[in-house]
Amino acid sequence: MYAYSPSNPLSEDDVQRIVQQIKARTNTGVPWTGLSIEGAIDSLATEYRDELRRLCVAERIDVLKESNIFHGFLQFLQALNSVFCSYSERASRICGPDQRVIGDMAWNALIHQVLDARVLEWMEEWLYLSLSCVLHCVVCQPSTIAYLNSAMDPGVVAQLQKAHRDAGAAVVGFGDLAAGQSLVSDDNTESDDALANSDPAQSERDRLFARVASDPRQIGLFINDFAGGCRLLVILRIVSYASRSLSGAVDRLVDANVQKQATRWDTPCLDQLLTRVRLVAATLDALLLYDSTAAQQFFLGHAETRLFAKFSELRVSELFGIIIDYPDSRQAIADLRTCVVRQRSMRQMAHSLRNAIQQRLLHPGATTSDILTQYISAIRCLRLLDPSSTVLEIVARPIRSYLRSREDTVSCIVQDMVSEESELFEDLASGHGVIMDNGAEGIVYDEDYADKNWEPLPIEAKTVYLTAQRRDADVLSLLVSIYETKDVFVQEFERHLAQRLLACTEYGAEREIRQVEMMKLRFGARALEKCEVMLKDVAESKRTDQHVAETSQEKRWDMPLHALIVSRQFWSSAPREQFAMPRAMADIQNKYAGMYEVLKPARKLEWRDALGSVALQIELADRTVSVSAKPSQAAVLFALQETPAMALAELAQKMECSEEFALSRVRFWLARGIVREIDANVFEVVETDSSGDDAAAASMPAAGRGGAGSDQDDDDEDSGAGAAGASNARAEALRMHFNFVEGMLRNFGPLPLDRILSMLGMFLPGENTTAEDLRSFLALMAREDKLELAGGLYKLK
Amino acid sequence: MSAPLDAAVAKRLQSELMSLMMANLKGISAFPHSDNMLNWVGTLDGAPGTAYEGLSYKLALSFPSNYPFKAPTITFVTPCWHPNVDDKGNICLDILKEQWSAVYNVQTILLSLQTLLGDANPESPLNGAAAQLWSNQAEYRRVLLKHYKEHAQQ
């Protein structure tokens, strides 16, 4: 009997002896006892274990890794292989041809023990490197596949072709590729690694890429080596024990590709990525698993799952930006939809987006119109993403409640709704059903507006839906339903309409009529009765004005006045100004009123001078100036032209108004260089303009004005002194102005021009700055470094 | 949208706004909302030399329709860690409660609040933790800055 002791390794003679013994027993039919083939193989394996372990010594691996992963690992595999050859030769002698499987099993177990973590890591590195290089070759050199063909035996190639066919129609077959067709549309010579760090593998990868790119024959060599390495992996039974390294390499390759390739939102990325990833996975499947058809799709499935997970993770994190870029980002949304549907991660996506919106949008720094724009984009995007609107419902809730808390939401929506280039305007013009009160629940739709792509509600929707109907609502009705009632919108629209109608001359209100008609379709005719009356007033005024014009022609009167006659009850009340109209203007008003009272007996006209405007032709000694002014401003000029110079008190008395009232009107002319202040609060009309084009600048601090010639210098001094005197009065007014602006900006944050203008008008008494004046005033403040203007918003320095 | 506003109240608030704007005091500011004279937003900067130096707080001022016969309701909108301010922003200050008088105005209220920030009354605390720490101003400042960083600067 042969007694085996582990401390006593088998010699060649021992093996011979065992073989002899076994043969003898087999021939004589003696039943086996004691030493079995398994025992003998076990001893053999123990002997080889130490040698294999020596092969896998850590230091050696590290040295190889540093210098050359690709060839180092190939050498390592070859060394393993020679050990394997020697082992299998001896094992087959022990077992004989019938019992080979016992020897194989022992080897499997041996490899399993020997392959430690470092080797697996090394292998992952090797695979990752090789696969990126394969992908790189295919992208740069479609003929690579031809080399793949020649490097492998025909059976493998057939498998590979089948695998690639199965990978999907997107992957072009081998024959086509060999014929020079490019696989991927962007066949620039980009490198596929996205790990732009100081990875030691990095430089080697670059070297490898450079090598295969330089010479097509090198591709052949590389493919040969890679295929050889893969074959060794299979022969040495490493594949089945190293699945984690294999899938690790695939994962890294997928991640790198997603990072590198999915940078644009305006082109579809997913298909291209799928093609690349499928190609790699199918190659791996064919090279490593060609002997087992059942596992054929192992890497393919794994790689696809990884791709979808990574890609949707990326896009979900970018979704906020994607919504901002909509509609340019349509493609990204389509890609994301494919992923999310596959992953069933709608809800997760919705919550992540909701968090992003709460952090990035719903804070005091964002303007209401920005929030609205983003909300509208979100509605459109999310409807593409998820026709059932579940996501929208989750995401919209915080936006809606936040918008409700903002004061200017309604006016922003109305502004947006009536400006013809906006998307909301399209909704307004669409005529989709009337929006009723109590939110979207009450929206009544036409029968034929039913959604063709109707899908049943998902189960989770039950908890989040306020109403089943809201998901069919258009953007406008969603916005209106932020509030409980649509009245606020109608009221805001009335204000807006009144402003527009008062501003337009010539009684032209076609646009406004169209707006009111469209509002009627969406908000119901009854809600807009007041607006109807306003439009009717305009039309009626036009008729009256024609009549007045004809009558004055008959009487040979000059009638430069045109009046808008409004019904007091239906228009929001206008401010009244207390001052004496100059005789010339008052006469015209009285004539007009007289003719009106003849036409409409029992009615009386009451002039609202604050709303009027006067086109003035000012003829001065050296120039003629055309100015459009308010009646009160014109009155000041009328008063001033009668006397050479006039003190403020005198002017106020003459105009029968307060001094502040008069002063604020004088400022209008000061700013235009038509009036100047010759002494404290004494004004005169500037008959000869000395400063030429700088007239308007005279009221500004007199810096940077250069005069040429001695005459002009004298005049300059004169008007300079005048400007300085005027600027004393103005400086006080400006300081007040600025304090108010500062107060607003400090408390409300950055504001647009029109908000500042309307708040000044509301809280600074006697204030009637125009938008233009305010803009130049704020520009001046910005030059003095007190304010800054960014993105249409003024803010404090 | 706003409630009908008594002309006298509007006039009073208008003149308070005017005098506040013209006074242009450092570190305090307030302005009404454009659609409602009864609701103002205020801004309060901590006075130099106090624990609150360099910190800025937003306030909501809401005036009753019978102002100035009744005190305005004032709350901190920016979370404020202070012995006399609770976590909802409510303020414990006598002149806003039983000691209110019609001679006070926005400006005096804001100045009182600015003083209150630097000179708390730990005897009647709404925030116990802050009141306990008040005596140790260095530590108080550290905790305050941490709180401000976490809650106010968002």
PDB file of N, CA, C and O in Angstrom, chain A residues 119 155 551:
ATOM      1  N   VAL A 119      -4.647  39.114  -7.957  1.00  0.00           N
ATOM      2  CA  VAL A 119      -4.665  38.604  -9.330  1.00  0.00           C
ATOM      3  C   VAL A 119      -5.975  38.980 -10.012  1.00  0.00           C
ATOM      4  O   VAL A 119      -5.993  39.397 -11.167  1.00  0.00           O
ATOM      5  N   GLY A 155     -14.932  28.587 -35.753  1.00  0.00           N
ATOM      6  CA  GLY A 155     -16.054  28.334 -34.853  1.00  0.00           C
ATOM      7  C   GLY A 155     -16.360  29.544 -33.997  1.00  0.00           C
ATOM      8  O   GLY A 155     -17.511  29.959 -33.859  1.00  0.00           O
ATOM      9  N   THR A 551     -67.553 118.506 -36.617  1.00  0.00           N
ATOM     10  CA  THR A 551     -68.196 119.737 -36.171  1.00  0.00           C
ATOM     11  C   THR A 551     -67.207 120.894 -36.146  1.00  0.00           C
ATOM     12  O   THR A 551     -67.519 122.001 -36.596  1.00  0.00           O
TER      13      THR A 551
END
